[in-house]
Tab-separated table of C-alpha atoms in Angstrom:
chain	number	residue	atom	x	y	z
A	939	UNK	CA	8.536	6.584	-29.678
A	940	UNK	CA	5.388	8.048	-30.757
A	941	UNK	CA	2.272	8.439	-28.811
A	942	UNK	CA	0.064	5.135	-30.064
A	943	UNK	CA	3.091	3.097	-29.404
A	944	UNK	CA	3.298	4.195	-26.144
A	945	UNK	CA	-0.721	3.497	-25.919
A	946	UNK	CA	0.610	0.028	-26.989
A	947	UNK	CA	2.766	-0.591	-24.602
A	948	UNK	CA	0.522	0.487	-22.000
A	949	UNK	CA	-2.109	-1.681	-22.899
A	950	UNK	CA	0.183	-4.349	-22.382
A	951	UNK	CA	1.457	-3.519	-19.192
A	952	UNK	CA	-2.353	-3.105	-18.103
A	953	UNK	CA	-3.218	-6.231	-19.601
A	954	UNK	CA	-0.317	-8.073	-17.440
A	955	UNK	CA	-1.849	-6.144	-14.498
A	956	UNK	CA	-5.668	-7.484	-15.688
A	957	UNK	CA	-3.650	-10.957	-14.916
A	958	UNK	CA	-2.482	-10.385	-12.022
A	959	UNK	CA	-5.949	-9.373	-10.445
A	960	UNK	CA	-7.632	-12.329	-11.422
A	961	UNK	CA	-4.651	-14.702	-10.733
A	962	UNK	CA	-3.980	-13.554	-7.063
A	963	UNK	CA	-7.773	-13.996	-6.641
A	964	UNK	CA	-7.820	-17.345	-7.865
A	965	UNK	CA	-4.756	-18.249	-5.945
A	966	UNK	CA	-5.769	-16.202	-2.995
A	967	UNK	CA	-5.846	-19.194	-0.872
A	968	UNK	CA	-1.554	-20.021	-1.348
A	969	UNK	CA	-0.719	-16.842	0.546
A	970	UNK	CA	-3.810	-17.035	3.806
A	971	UNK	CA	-3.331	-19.804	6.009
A	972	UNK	CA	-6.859	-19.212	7.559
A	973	UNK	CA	-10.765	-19.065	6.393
A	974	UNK	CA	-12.289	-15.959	4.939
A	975	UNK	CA	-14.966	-14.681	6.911
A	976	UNK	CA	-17.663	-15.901	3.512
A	977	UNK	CA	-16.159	-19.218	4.115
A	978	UNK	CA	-16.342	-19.090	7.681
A	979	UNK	CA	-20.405	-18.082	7.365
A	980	UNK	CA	-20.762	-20.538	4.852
A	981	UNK	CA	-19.565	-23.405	6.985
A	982	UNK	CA	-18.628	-22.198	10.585
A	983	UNK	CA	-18.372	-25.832	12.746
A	984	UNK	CA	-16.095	-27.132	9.894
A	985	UNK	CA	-13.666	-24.400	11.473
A	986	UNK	CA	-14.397	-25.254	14.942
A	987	UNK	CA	-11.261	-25.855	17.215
A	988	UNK	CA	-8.755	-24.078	14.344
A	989	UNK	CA	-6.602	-20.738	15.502
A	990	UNK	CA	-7.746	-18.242	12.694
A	991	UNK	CA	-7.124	-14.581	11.836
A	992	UNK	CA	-10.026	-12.161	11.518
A	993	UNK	CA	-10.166	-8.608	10.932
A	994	UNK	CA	-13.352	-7.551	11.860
A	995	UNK	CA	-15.320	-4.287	13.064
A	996	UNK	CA	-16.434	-3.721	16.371
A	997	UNK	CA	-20.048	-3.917	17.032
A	998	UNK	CA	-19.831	-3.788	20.840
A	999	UNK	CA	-17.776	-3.568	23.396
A	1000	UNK	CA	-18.800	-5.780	27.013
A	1001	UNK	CA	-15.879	-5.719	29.796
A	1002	UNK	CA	-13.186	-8.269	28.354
A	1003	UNK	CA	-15.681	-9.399	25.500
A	1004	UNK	CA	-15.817	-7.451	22.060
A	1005	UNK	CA	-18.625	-8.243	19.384
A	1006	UNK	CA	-16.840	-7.754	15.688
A	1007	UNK	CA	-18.721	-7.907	12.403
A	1008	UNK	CA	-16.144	-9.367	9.252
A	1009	UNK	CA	-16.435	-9.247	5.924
A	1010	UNK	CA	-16.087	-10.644	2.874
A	1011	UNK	CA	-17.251	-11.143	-0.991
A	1012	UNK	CA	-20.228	-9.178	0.439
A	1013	UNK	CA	-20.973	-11.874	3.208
A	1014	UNK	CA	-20.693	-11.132	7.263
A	1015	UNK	CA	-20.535	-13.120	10.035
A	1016	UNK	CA	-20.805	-11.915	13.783
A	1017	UNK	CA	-18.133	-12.909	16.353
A	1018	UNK	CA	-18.059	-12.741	20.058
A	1019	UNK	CA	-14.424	-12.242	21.098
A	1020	UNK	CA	-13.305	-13.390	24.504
A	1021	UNK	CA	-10.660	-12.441	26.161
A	1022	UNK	CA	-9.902	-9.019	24.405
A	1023	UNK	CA	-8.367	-7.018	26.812
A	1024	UNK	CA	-7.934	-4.101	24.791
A	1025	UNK	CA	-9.478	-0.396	24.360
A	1026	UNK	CA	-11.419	0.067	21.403
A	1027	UNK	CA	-14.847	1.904	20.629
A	1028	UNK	CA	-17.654	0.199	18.336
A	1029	UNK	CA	-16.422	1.503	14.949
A	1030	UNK	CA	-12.958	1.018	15.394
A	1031	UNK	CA	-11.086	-2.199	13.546
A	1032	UNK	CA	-9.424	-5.050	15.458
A	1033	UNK	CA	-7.361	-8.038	14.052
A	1034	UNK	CA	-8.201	-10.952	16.270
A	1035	UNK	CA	-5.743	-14.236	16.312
A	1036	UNK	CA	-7.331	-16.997	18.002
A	1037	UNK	CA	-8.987	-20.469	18.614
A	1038	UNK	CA	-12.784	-20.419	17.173
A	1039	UNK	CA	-15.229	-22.241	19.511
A	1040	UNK	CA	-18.570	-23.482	19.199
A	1041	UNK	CA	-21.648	-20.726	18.633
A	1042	UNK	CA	-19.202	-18.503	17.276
A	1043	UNK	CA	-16.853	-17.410	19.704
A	1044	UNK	CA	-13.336	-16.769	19.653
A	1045	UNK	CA	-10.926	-17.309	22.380
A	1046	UNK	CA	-8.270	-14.548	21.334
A	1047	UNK	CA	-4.238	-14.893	21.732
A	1048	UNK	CA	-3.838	-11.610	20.181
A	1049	UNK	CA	-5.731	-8.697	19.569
A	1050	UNK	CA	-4.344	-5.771	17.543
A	1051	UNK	CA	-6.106	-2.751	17.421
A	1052	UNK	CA	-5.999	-1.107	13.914
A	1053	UNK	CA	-8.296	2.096	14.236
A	1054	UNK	CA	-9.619	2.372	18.025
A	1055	UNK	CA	-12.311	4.056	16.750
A	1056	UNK	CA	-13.680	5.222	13.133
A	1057	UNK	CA	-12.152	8.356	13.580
A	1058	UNK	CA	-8.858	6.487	13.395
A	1059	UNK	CA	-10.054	5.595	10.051
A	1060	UNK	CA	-10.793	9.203	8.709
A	1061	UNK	CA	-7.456	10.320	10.407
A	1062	UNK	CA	-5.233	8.439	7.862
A	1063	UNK	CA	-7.385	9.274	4.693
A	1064	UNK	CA	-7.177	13.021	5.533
A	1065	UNK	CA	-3.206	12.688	5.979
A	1066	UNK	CA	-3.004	10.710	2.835
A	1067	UNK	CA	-5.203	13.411	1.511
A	1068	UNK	CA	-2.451	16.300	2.132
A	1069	UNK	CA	0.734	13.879	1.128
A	1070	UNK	CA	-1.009	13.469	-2.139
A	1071	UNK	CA	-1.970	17.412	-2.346
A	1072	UNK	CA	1.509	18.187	-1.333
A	1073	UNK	CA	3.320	15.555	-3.771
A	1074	UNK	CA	1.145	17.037	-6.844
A	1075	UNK	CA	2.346	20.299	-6.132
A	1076	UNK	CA	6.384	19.822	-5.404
A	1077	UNK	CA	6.096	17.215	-8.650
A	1078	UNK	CA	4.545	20.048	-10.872
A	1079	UNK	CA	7.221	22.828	-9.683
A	1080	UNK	CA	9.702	20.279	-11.317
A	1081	UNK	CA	7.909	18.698	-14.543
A	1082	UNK	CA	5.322	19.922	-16.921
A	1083	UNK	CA	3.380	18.464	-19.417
A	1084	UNK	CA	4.858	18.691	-22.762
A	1085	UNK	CA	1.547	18.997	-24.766
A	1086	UNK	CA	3.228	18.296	-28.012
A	1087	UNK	CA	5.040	15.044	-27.019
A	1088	UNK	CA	2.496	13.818	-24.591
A	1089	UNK	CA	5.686	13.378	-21.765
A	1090	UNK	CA	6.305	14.713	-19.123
A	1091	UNK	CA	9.651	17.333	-19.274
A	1092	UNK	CA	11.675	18.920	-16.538
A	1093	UNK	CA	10.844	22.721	-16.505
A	1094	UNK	CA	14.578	23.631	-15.905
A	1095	UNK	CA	15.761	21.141	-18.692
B	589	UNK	CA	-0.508	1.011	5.141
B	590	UNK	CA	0.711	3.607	6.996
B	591	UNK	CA	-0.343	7.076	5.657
B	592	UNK	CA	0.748	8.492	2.457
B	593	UNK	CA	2.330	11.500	3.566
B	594	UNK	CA	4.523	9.132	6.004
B	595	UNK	CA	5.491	6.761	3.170
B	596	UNK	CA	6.001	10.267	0.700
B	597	UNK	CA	8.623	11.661	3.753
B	598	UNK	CA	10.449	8.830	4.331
B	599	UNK	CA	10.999	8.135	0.570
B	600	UNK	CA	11.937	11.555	0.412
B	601	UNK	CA	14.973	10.803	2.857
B	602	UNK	CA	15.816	8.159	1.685
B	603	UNK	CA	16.455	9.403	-1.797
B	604	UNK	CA	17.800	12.396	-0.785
B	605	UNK	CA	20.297	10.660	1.387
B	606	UNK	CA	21.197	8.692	-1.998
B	607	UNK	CA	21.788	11.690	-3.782
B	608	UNK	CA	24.955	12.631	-1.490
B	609	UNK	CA	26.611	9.574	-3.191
B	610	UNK	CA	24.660	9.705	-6.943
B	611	UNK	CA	25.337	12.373	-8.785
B	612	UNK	CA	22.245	12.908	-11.339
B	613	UNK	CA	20.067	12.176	-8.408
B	614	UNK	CA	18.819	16.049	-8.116
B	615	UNK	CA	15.740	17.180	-6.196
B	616	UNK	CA	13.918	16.836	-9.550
B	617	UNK	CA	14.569	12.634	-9.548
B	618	UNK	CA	14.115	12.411	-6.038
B	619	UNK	CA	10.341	13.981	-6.570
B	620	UNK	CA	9.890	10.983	-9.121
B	621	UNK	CA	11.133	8.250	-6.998
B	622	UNK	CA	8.754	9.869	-3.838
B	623	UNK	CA	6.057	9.025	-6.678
B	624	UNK	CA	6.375	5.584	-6.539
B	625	UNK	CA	5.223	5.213	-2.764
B	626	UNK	CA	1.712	6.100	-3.778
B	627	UNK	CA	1.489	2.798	-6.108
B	628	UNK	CA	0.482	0.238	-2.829
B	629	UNK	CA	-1.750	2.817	-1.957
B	630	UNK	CA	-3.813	2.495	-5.297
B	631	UNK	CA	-5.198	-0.411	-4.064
B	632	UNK	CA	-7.226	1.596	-2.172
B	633	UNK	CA	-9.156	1.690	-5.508
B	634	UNK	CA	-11.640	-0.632	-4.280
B	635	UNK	CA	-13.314	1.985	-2.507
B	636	UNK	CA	-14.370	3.523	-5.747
B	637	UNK	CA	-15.033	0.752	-7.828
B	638	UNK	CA	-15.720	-2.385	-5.543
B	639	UNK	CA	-13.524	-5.550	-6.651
B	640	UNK	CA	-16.230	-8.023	-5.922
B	641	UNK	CA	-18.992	-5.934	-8.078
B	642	UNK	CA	-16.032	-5.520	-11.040
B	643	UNK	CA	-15.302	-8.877	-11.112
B	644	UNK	CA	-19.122	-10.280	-11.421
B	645	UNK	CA	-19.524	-6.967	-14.516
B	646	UNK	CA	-16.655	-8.783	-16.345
B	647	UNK	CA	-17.858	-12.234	-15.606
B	648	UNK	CA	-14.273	-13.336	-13.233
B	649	UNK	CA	-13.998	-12.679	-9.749
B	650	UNK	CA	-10.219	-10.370	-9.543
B	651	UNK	CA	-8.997	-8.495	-6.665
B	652	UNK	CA	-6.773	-5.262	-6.720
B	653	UNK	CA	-4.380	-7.214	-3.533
B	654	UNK	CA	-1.627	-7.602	-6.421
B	655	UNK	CA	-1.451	-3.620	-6.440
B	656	UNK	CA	0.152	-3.534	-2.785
B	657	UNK	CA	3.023	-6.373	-3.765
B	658	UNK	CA	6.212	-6.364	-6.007
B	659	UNK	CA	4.104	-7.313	-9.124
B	660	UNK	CA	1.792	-4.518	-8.934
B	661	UNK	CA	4.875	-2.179	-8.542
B	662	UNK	CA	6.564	-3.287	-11.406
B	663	UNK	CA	4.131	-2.928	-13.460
B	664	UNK	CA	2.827	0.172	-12.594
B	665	UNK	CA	5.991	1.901	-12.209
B	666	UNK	CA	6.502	0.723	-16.053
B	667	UNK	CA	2.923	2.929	-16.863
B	668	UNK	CA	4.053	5.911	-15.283
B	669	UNK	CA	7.849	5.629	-16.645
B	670	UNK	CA	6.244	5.623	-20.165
B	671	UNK	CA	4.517	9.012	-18.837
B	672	UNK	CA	8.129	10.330	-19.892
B	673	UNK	CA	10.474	11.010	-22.139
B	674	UNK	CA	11.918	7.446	-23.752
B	675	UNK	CA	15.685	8.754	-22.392
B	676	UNK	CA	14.213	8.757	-19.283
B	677	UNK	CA	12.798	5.806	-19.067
B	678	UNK	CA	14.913	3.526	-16.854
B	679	UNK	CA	15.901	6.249	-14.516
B	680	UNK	CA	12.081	6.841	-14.079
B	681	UNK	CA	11.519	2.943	-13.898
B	682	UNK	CA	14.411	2.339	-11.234
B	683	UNK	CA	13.309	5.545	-9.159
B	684	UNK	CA	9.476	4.817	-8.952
B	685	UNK	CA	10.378	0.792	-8.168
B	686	UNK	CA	12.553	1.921	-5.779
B	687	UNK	CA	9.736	4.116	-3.970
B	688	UNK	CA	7.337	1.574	-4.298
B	689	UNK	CA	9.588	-0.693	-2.836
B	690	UNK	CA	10.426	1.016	0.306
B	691	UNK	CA	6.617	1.868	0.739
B	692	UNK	CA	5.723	-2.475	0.667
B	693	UNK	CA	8.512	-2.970	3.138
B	694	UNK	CA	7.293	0.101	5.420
B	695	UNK	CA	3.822	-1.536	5.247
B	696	UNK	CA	5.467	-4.800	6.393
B	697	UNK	CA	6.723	-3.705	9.160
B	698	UNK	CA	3.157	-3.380	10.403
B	699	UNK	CA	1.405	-5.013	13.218
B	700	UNK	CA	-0.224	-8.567	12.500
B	701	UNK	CA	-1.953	-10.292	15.176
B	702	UNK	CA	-0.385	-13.804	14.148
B	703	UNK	CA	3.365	-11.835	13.726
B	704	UNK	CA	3.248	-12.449	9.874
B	705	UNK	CA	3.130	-9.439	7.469
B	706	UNK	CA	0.967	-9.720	3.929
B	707	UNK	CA	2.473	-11.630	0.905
B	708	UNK	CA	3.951	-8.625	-0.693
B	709	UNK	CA	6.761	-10.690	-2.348
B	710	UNK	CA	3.689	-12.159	-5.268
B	711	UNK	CA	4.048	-12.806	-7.455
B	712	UNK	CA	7.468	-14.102	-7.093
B	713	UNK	CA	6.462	-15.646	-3.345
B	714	UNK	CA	3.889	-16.561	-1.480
B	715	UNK	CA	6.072	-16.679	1.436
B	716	UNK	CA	4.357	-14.491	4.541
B	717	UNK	CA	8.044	-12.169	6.170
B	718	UNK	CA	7.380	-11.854	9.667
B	719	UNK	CA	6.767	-8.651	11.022
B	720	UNK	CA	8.106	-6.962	14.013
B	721	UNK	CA	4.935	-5.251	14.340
B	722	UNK	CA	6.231	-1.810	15.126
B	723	UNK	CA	2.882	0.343	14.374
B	724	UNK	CA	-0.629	0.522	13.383
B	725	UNK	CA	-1.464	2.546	9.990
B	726	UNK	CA	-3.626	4.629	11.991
B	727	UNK	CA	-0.817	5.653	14.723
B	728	UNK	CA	0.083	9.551	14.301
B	729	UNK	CA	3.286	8.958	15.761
B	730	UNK	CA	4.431	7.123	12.701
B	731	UNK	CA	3.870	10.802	10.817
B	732	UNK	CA	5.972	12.213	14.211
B	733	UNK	CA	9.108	9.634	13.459
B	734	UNK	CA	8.480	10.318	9.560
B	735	UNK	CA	8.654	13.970	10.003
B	736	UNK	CA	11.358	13.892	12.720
B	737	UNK	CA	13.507	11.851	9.974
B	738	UNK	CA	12.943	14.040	7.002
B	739	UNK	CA	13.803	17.346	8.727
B	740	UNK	CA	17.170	15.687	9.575
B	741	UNK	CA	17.582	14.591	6.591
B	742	UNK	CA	16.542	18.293	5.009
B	743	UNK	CA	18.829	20.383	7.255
B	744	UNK	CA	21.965	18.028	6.828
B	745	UNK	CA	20.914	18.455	3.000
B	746	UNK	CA	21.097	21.851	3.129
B	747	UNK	CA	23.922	22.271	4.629
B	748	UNK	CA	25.854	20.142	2.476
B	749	UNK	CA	24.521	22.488	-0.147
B	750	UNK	CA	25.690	25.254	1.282
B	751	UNK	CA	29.104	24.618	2.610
């Protein structure tokens, strides 16, 4: 199969993946139960007395009460988080599953920690960072570019 | 998601492991399959080129969530298979889903605060599997039990090779 066929067929298989991204976004709502935090900013005593799931950053950190900051489509809303009993820094990332009150407050069931702080965070990107290093260079010790075909060949083969 | 180089080492024992029983499966395949744990990871993407701004440039709000479930797999394993030759294409298809694949169920084994792991199943469900919550991406010991598991898995290789 030559080269611009290949192109072809690539340009379909991107264009299928073009569909996906707008579909799931469209249809984001079939697969999360609970308010995004734009939605909940947009219209937060509509939410009032429902058990949600946030993932928000801390802001601050005051005995059993955490402050979080959440995000979405480029809007935040700030959260005061009772009942947290759980170590984390400012910085760090918590998932919060609980009961929203009135003046945003959250009573929480269950708080996961993600990062405990935002070094948690840079931790995982510089471990990616190697696996994808290393993976490059055991994948190139057993294929090479064929510069003629455009594939990729096995060097022993 | 739990690290890369976690998801790379476990896929690497877990193919390796298959190649006791498949012949053809030589280090060489088991590098490609290792590949296809990276593809969740691309949605990672966003950090680059923000969904939100892409989607108001093209005039339709998208989001790059499909690239961590089964649909995003399939059809990015299908770009990189085409990165080889066409004789190779279904081994390279099968390999790479199968490395995505084990990646998505890795990640669902993560911690949710409400017990219920992403949708990875979409586009074929929107069902939410629970999770048994056994780690945080950010925990190093999932790189200890990662690394613990592929040495095993190298040595016994070895010495299969060997003997």
């Amino acid at each position: 199969m030559n080269v611009w066929k290949r192109l072809l067929v690539a340009a379909l298989l991107l264009t299928a993946l073009g569909g996906l991204f707008v579909h799931e976004d469209a249809t984001a709502d079939a697969r999360t139960p609970y308010p995004e935090p734009h939605e909940l900013a947009a219209d937060y005593d509509g939410y009032v007395g429902e058990t949600v799931l946030v993932f928000g950053t801390v802001t601050g950190v005051d005995g059993s009460e955490i402050r979080i900051e959440a995000e979405s489509e480029g809007v935040t809303i700030d959260l005061r988080v009772a009942s947290a009993s759980t170590a984390v820094e400012p910085g760090g990332v918590v998932q919060v599953y609980g009961e929203l009150r009135p003046g945003q407050q959250m009573v929480a069931q269950n708080v996961a920690v993600v990062n405990d702080s935002s070094g948690a965070e840079w931790y995982k990107y510089a471990v990616s960072a190697v696996g994808a290093l290393g993976f490059l260079v055991v994948f190139l010790r057993q294929w090479r570019l064929d510069r003629e075909t455009w594939t990729m060949e096995a060097r022993d083969g | 998601m739990a690290d890369l180089l976690s998801h790379l080492l476990v896929a690497y024992a877990l193919f390796t492991v298959a190649s006791w029983r498949v012949r053809w499966l030589d280090h060489r395949w088991v590098v490609v399959g290792m590949g296809g744990v990276a593809i969740p990871d691309l949605v990672k993407v966003d950090i680059v080129l923000d969904a939100d701004a892409a989607g108001s440039a093209l005039g339709i709000p998208l989001s790059y969530a499909p690239l961590s479930t089964v649909g995003g797999v399939l059809l990015v394993a299908g770009l990189i298979a085409l990165a080889f030759e066409r004789d190779n294409w279904r081994r390279v298809y099968g390999l790479v889903v199968a490395g995505g694949l084990s990646a998505l169920v890795g990640d669902g084994l993560r911690v949710y605060a409400d017990g219920r792991a992403s949708a990875w199943l979409y586009p074929l469900s929107n069902w939410r599997p629970p999770t048994p919550s056994l780690y945080v991406s950010s925990d190093p010991l999932v790189l200890v039990a990662a690394l613990v598991v592929a040495a095993v898995v190298f040595a016994v290789d070895r010495n299969r090779r060997t003997t």
